[in-house]
Amino acid sequence: MSKKTYRQAINEALAQEMRRDPTVIFMGEDNVGGMGAPGEDDAWGGVLGVTKGLMPEFGRERCLDTPISESAFIGAAVGAAATGLRPVAELMFVDFMGVCFDQIFNQAAKFRYMFGGKAVTPVVIRTMYGAGFRAASQHSQCLYPLFTHIPGLKVVMPSSPYEAKGLLTQAIRDDDPVIFFEHKVLYDDEEEVPDDPYTLPFGEANLTREGDDVAIVTLGRMVKLSNEVADKLEGDGISCTVVDLRTTSPLDEDTIIECAEETGRVVVVDEANPRCSMATDISALITQNAFGALKSPIKMVTAPHTPPPFAPELEDIYIPTPAKIEAAVREVVAYSREVVA
Amino acid sequence: MMSPSGMQLPREELVRAYRMMCDIRHFEDSVHDEFAAGSIPGFVHLYAGEEASAVGFMMHLNDADRIASTHRGHGHCIAKGCDVKAMMKEIYGRADGLCGGKGGSMHIADLTKGMMGANGIVGGGPPLICGAALSAKTLKTGGVAVAFVGDGGSNQGTTLESYNLAKVWNLPAIFVVEDNRYAESTASAWSVGGSQLKRAEGFGMPGRKVDGHDFFDVYDAAAEAIGRARNGEGPSLVHVETYRYYGHFEGDAITYRTPEEEEQMKTQKDCLKIFSQRVTETGLLDASALEEVEAESRSLIEQAVAEAKAAPAPGPDKLLTDVYVSY
């Protein structure tokens, strides 16, 4: 056990799986970096250095730089997965899925079903998401609802370094296509992470806080913010459960419903835009299955239904904040049903 | 390097090639008739007329070599070794079809035969073939991977990106542009800017144009391109000029070309007739041998249709299976 950043945890999971299984390879734009250029070998390790240091150990044959050509190399990762390799492809920013989405949702996601169960496609697509870098509309989106909507894809949302290592190890060993969402603001977060390989299961939510009054259902970076709020409100006598979904597909419906039933008050915190989102999906799930247990309407804390803005003053009010989460929790606690005679 | 010539093929290989071409022709003619009779659901795109292209390439491939096909995929499937009876059942949506009735005409696949699927997305296959070629290269299987696209698919960004990726990764990949003159109703003479061969040249790949009605011309070009890939010399492109006998899809009124053109192509450029003439005139095979192959093929396809018609549909429990390996 030692302190590792989110970035180091991802790098370590990849390195350990590449040692364990010679069919694991990775590819992406500048994932090694400096290909064909006169400077350093292993120049970058991806734009944020996540894969840095792997090429010297595993060689260029397993650590592949690609042209800026997402349709071709994401498709190649899918084709390689269907023919014996376990590729981990990096789609630098999830916003770029627009140029390669066919290969993900019409090819990778469909092979198993439309080929009558005879295909496996063990590909992992790692991708960076989320706002907070002043990166504006085309480099800050969440977009995980789009992938969650597609049957055949698994969608993973690690919320911390410990989660990232265990979930990525599981993703690489999984025989289905996995979209692995890394929040760009989390890369330098640090916590204790086991040195040995371990897996965390898909479809099993993790309760990061347990309380009686309110269930905060959340995912990705919002878990950290929700934990902060839960810790603060504990001092004010409001005890919260925080449900870290870990994966949106498969979705741990049982835990969500149980926590809603136990507390009767639910706040869903989701960084994505609100229409057709995890926030609306979870709200619908709870009203269909735990309506009788609810003591107040479900509150959603999400981004507004706008593209992510550039100006820091605007981006800061675009992203859900601890203050907004706290206000929502206080609102569901204060709610009382007026009985009309 | 001297590539092997199709004219030097032994008798049994010529018979094998002719048999595959006959199987494809009879299969497609039967599907055409059955679709018209209303017994086949969905969207169907037929390969009749283009047989020499699929067979000319597939004669060089084994099960470890991979191909990706198009929406017009029956011919590639048959030539790559997919079971024709299971294919016919798949087209009828039957439980024991090649994909359990879940894929249909546009998604027939058999990965054990290296057939990575017909594809409902124009230009969907070339990136996948880069991946299959990468697997072959990384795992050192000695295999190659072949992407078939039409003239329509040749204009997709995925195809052009795949040319580049295959080149810069030096992959054992072959891109076969089957130019049957029409992308749906639009002439390739209009829709393709520049030329297929100049596109290959632009990406630093060898390219060769062949007469797709002549099995031997296709066979020889395929030998050259596949040989280069097997030797680690990277990707190639082959531009096959061909013609489809039926419409873009079954039900197409084919108002965009003339009956005279169709008649001329069928009488003067039919790949089965040209093959027969070549092998009988040169004494490689005699007419009776060809007739025997033709009759066996016809009988097999008749059986395939009869069995497919009689086969049961998938049960409702099959709706929810095969989405994930584990969940």
CSV table of C-alpha atoms in Angstrom, one decimal, chain B residues 62-288:
chain,number,residue,atom,x,y,z
B,62,ASN,CA,-7.3,-19.6,-44.9
B,63,ASP,CA,-9.4,-19.6,-41.7
B,64,ALA,CA,-6.6,-17.6,-39.9
B,65,ASP,CA,-6.9,-14.8,-42.4
B,66,ARG,CA,-9.7,-12.3,-41.6
B,67,ILE,CA,-12.1,-10.4,-43.9
B,68,ALA,CA,-14.6,-7.7,-43.3
B,69,SER,CA,-17.5,-7.4,-45.7
B,70,THR,CA,-20.2,-5.0,-46.6
B,71,HIS,CA,-24.0,-4.9,-46.7
B,72,ARG,CA,-23.6,-6.9,-49.9
B,73,GLY,CA,-21.9,-9.7,-48.0
B,74,HIS,CA,-23.4,-13.1,-49.0
B,75,GLY,CA,-20.7,-13.7,-51.6
B,76,HIS,CA,-17.8,-12.9,-49.3
B,77,CYS,CA,-19.4,-15.2,-46.6
B,78,ILE,CA,-19.8,-18.1,-49.0
B,79,ALA,CA,-16.3,-17.7,-50.4
B,80,LYS,CA,-14.8,-17.4,-46.9
B,81,GLY,CA,-16.2,-20.8,-46.0
B,82,CYS,CA,-19.4,-19.9,-44.1
B,83,ASP,CA,-21.9,-22.8,-44.1
B,84,VAL,CA,-24.5,-22.0,-46.8
B,85,LYS,CA,-27.4,-23.7,-45.2
B,86,ALA,CA,-26.8,-21.9,-41.9
B,87,MET,CA,-26.4,-18.7,-43.9
B,88,MET,CA,-29.8,-19.2,-45.6
B,89,LYS,CA,-31.4,-19.9,-42.3
B,90,GLU,CA,-29.9,-16.7,-41.0
B,91,ILE,CA,-31.4,-14.7,-43.9
B,92,TYR,CA,-34.8,-16.3,-43.0
B,93,GLY,CA,-34.2,-15.3,-39.3
B,94,ARG,CA,-34.2,-18.9,-38.0
B,95,ALA,CA,-33.1,-20.1,-34.6
B,96,ASP,CA,-30.2,-22.2,-36.0
B,97,GLY,CA,-29.1,-19.6,-38.5
B,98,LEU,CA,-25.4,-18.8,-38.5
B,99,CYS,CA,-26.1,-16.0,-35.9
B,100,GLY,CA,-29.1,-17.5,-34.3
B,101,GLY,CA,-31.4,-15.3,-36.4
B,102,LYS,CA,-30.2,-12.2,-34.6
B,103,GLY,CA,-28.1,-10.8,-37.4
B,104,GLY,CA,-29.8,-11.4,-40.7
B,105,SER,CA,-28.5,-10.7,-44.2
B,106,MET,CA,-26.5,-7.6,-43.2
B,107,HIS,CA,-24.7,-9.1,-40.2
B,108,ILE,CA,-23.8,-12.7,-41.2
B,109,ALA,CA,-20.5,-13.6,-39.5
B,110,ASP,CA,-18.5,-16.6,-38.6
B,111,LEU,CA,-15.3,-15.7,-36.7
B,112,THR,CA,-14.1,-19.3,-36.7
B,113,LYS,CA,-13.8,-18.9,-40.5
B,114,GLY,CA,-12.2,-15.5,-40.3
B,115,MET,CA,-15.4,-13.8,-41.5
B,116,MET,CA,-15.8,-10.7,-39.3
B,117,GLY,CA,-19.2,-9.9,-40.6
B,118,ALA,CA,-21.2,-8.4,-43.3
B,119,ASN,CA,-21.8,-4.8,-42.2
B,120,GLY,CA,-24.8,-2.6,-42.2
B,121,ILE,CA,-22.6,0.5,-42.0
B,122,VAL,CA,-21.0,1.6,-45.3
B,123,GLY,CA,-17.3,2.0,-44.5
B,124,GLY,CA,-17.6,0.1,-41.2
B,125,GLY,CA,-15.2,-2.7,-42.1
B,126,PRO,CA,-11.8,-1.1,-43.0
B,127,PRO,CA,-11.0,0.1,-39.4
B,128,LEU,CA,-11.9,-3.4,-38.1
B,129,ILE,CA,-9.6,-4.9,-40.7
B,130,CYS,CA,-6.7,-2.7,-39.4
B,131,GLY,CA,-7.4,-4.3,-36.0
B,132,ALA,CA,-7.4,-7.8,-37.4
B,133,ALA,CA,-4.2,-7.1,-39.3
B,134,LEU,CA,-2.7,-5.7,-36.1
B,135,SER,CA,-3.7,-8.9,-34.2
B,136,ALA,CA,-2.0,-11.0,-36.9
B,137,LYS,CA,1.1,-8.8,-36.8
B,138,THR,CA,1.3,-8.6,-33.0
B,139,LEU,CA,0.6,-12.3,-32.4
B,140,LYS,CA,2.7,-13.3,-35.3
B,141,THR,CA,0.1,-15.6,-36.8
B,142,GLY,CA,1.3,-15.0,-40.4
B,143,GLY,CA,-2.3,-14.1,-41.3
B,144,VAL,CA,-3.5,-11.2,-43.4
B,145,ALA,CA,-6.7,-9.2,-43.2
B,146,VAL,CA,-8.8,-8.1,-46.2
B,147,ALA,CA,-11.4,-5.3,-46.2
B,148,PHE,CA,-14.0,-5.3,-48.9
B,149,VAL,CA,-15.7,-2.0,-49.6
B,150,GLY,CA,-17.8,-0.8,-52.5
B,151,ASP,CA,-17.3,2.3,-54.6
B,152,GLY,CA,-19.7,4.0,-52.1
B,153,GLY,CA,-17.7,2.9,-49.1
B,154,SER,CA,-14.5,4.1,-50.8
B,155,ASN,CA,-15.6,7.6,-50.1
B,156,GLN,CA,-16.1,7.2,-46.4
B,157,GLY,CA,-13.6,8.8,-44.1
B,158,THR,CA,-13.2,5.5,-42.2
B,159,THR,CA,-11.9,3.9,-45.4
B,160,LEU,CA,-9.4,6.7,-46.1
B,161,GLU,CA,-8.3,6.8,-42.5
B,162,SER,CA,-7.7,3.1,-42.6
B,163,TYR,CA,-5.5,3.4,-45.6
B,164,ASN,CA,-3.3,5.8,-43.6
B,165,LEU,CA,-3.3,3.8,-40.4
B,166,ALA,CA,-2.5,0.5,-42.3
B,167,LYS,CA,0.4,2.3,-44.0
B,168,VAL,CA,1.9,4.0,-40.9
B,169,TRP,CA,1.6,0.8,-38.9
B,170,ASN,CA,2.8,-1.3,-41.8
B,171,LEU,CA,-0.1,-3.7,-41.4
B,172,PRO,CA,-0.7,-7.0,-43.4
B,173,ALA,CA,-4.0,-5.5,-44.8
B,174,ILE,CA,-5.5,-5.5,-48.2
B,175,PHE,CA,-8.3,-3.0,-49.3
B,176,VAL,CA,-10.5,-4.3,-52.1
B,177,VAL,CA,-12.7,-1.6,-53.7
B,178,GLU,CA,-15.5,-3.5,-55.5
B,179,ASP,CA,-16.6,-0.9,-57.9
B,180,ASN,CA,-20.0,-2.1,-59.2
B,181,ARG,CA,-20.6,1.3,-60.8
B,182,TYR,CA,-23.4,2.4,-58.5
B,183,ALA,CA,-23.6,3.4,-54.8
B,184,GLU,CA,-27.3,2.9,-54.4
B,185,SER,CA,-28.4,4.9,-57.4
B,186,THR,CA,-25.4,7.2,-57.7
B,187,ALA,CA,-22.8,6.5,-60.3
B,188,SER,CA,-19.2,6.0,-59.1
B,189,ALA,CA,-18.1,7.9,-62.2
B,190,TRP,CA,-19.7,10.9,-60.5
B,191,SER,CA,-19.2,10.2,-56.8
B,192,VAL,CA,-15.5,9.2,-56.7
B,193,GLY,CA,-13.1,12.2,-56.9
B,194,GLY,CA,-9.8,11.4,-58.4
B,195,SER,CA,-9.2,7.7,-58.8
B,196,GLN,CA,-8.9,4.7,-56.6
B,197,LEU,CA,-5.4,4.0,-57.7
B,198,LYS,CA,-4.2,7.6,-57.2
B,199,ARG,CA,-5.7,7.4,-53.7
B,200,ALA,CA,-3.6,4.3,-53.0
B,201,GLU,CA,-0.6,6.1,-54.4
B,202,GLY,CA,-1.4,9.1,-52.2
B,203,PHE,CA,-1.1,6.9,-49.1
B,204,GLY,CA,2.1,5.2,-50.3
B,205,MET,CA,0.4,1.9,-51.1
B,206,PRO,CA,0.7,-0.2,-54.2
B,207,GLY,CA,-2.6,-0.3,-56.2
B,208,ARG,CA,-3.8,-2.3,-59.1
B,209,LYS,CA,-7.0,-2.2,-61.2
B,210,VAL,CA,-8.5,-5.5,-62.3
B,211,ASP,CA,-11.3,-6.7,-64.5
B,212,GLY,CA,-13.7,-8.1,-61.9
B,213,HIS,CA,-15.5,-10.2,-64.4
B,214,ASP,CA,-12.3,-12.2,-65.0
B,215,PHE,CA,-11.6,-14.6,-62.1
B,216,PHE,CA,-8.0,-15.0,-63.3
B,217,ASP,CA,-7.3,-11.3,-63.3
B,218,VAL,CA,-8.6,-10.9,-59.8
B,219,TYR,CA,-6.8,-14.1,-58.6
B,220,ASP,CA,-3.4,-12.8,-59.9
B,221,ALA,CA,-3.8,-9.3,-58.4
B,222,ALA,CA,-5.0,-10.9,-55.1
B,223,ALA,CA,-1.9,-13.1,-55.1
B,224,GLU,CA,0.3,-10.1,-55.4
B,225,ALA,CA,-1.3,-8.0,-52.7
B,226,ILE,CA,-1.8,-10.8,-50.3
B,227,GLY,CA,1.8,-12.0,-50.9
B,228,ARG,CA,3.1,-8.5,-50.1
B,229,ALA,CA,1.1,-8.5,-46.8
B,230,ARG,CA,2.3,-11.9,-45.8
B,231,ASN,CA,5.9,-10.8,-46.4
B,232,GLY,CA,5.6,-7.9,-44.1
B,233,GLU,CA,5.6,-5.4,-46.9
B,234,GLY,CA,2.4,-3.6,-45.8
B,235,PRO,CA,-1.0,-2.8,-47.2
B,236,SER,CA,-2.2,-2.7,-50.8
B,237,LEU,CA,-5.3,-1.6,-52.7
B,238,VAL,CA,-7.0,-3.5,-55.5
B,239,HIS,CA,-9.7,-1.7,-57.5
B,240,VAL,CA,-12.1,-4.3,-58.9
B,241,GLU,CA,-14.3,-3.2,-61.7
B,242,THR,CA,-17.5,-5.2,-61.5
B,243,TYR,CA,-21.2,-5.1,-61.9
B,244,ARG,CA,-24.2,-6.1,-59.8
B,245,TYR,CA,-27.0,-7.8,-61.6
B,246,TYR,CA,-29.8,-6.9,-59.1
B,247,GLY,CA,-30.7,-3.6,-57.6
B,248,HIS,CA,-29.0,-1.9,-54.6
B,249,PHE,CA,-31.6,-3.7,-52.5
B,250,GLU,CA,-34.3,-6.2,-53.3
B,251,GLY,CA,-37.3,-4.1,-54.3
B,252,ASP,CA,-35.1,-1.5,-56.1
B,253,ALA,CA,-36.9,-0.5,-59.4
B,254,ILE,CA,-33.4,0.2,-60.8
B,255,THR,CA,-34.5,3.3,-62.6
B,256,TYR,CA,-30.9,4.8,-62.7
B,257,ARG,CA,-29.4,2.4,-65.3
B,258,THR,CA,-30.6,1.1,-68.6
B,259,PRO,CA,-31.9,-2.4,-69.5
B,260,GLU,CA,-29.5,-2.3,-72.5
B,261,GLU,CA,-26.6,-1.8,-70.1
B,262,GLU,CA,-27.7,-4.7,-67.9
B,263,GLU,CA,-28.2,-6.9,-70.9
B,264,GLN,CA,-24.8,-6.2,-72.3
B,265,MET,CA,-23.1,-6.8,-69.0
B,266,LYS,CA,-24.9,-10.1,-68.4
B,267,THR,CA,-24.3,-11.4,-71.9
B,268,GLN,CA,-20.8,-10.2,-72.5
B,269,LYS,CA,-19.2,-9.8,-69.1
B,270,ASP,CA,-20.7,-12.6,-67.0
B,271,CYS,CA,-17.9,-13.9,-64.7
B,272,LEU,CA,-19.2,-17.5,-64.7
B,273,LYS,CA,-19.4,-17.6,-68.5
B,274,ILE,CA,-16.0,-16.0,-68.9
B,275,PHE,CA,-14.5,-18.5,-66.5
B,276,SER,CA,-16.1,-21.5,-68.3
B,277,GLN,CA,-14.9,-20.3,-71.7
B,278,ARG,CA,-11.3,-19.8,-70.4
B,279,VAL,CA,-11.0,-23.2,-68.8
B,280,THR,CA,-12.7,-25.1,-71.6
B,281,GLU,CA,-10.9,-23.3,-74.4
B,282,THR,CA,-7.5,-23.9,-72.8
B,283,GLY,CA,-8.5,-27.5,-71.9
B,284,LEU,CA,-8.0,-27.0,-68.2
B,285,LEU,CA,-11.5,-28.4,-67.5
B,286,ASP,CA,-14.1,-29.9,-69.8
B,287,ALA,CA,-17.7,-28.8,-70.1
B,288,SER,CA,-19.1,-31.9,-68.5
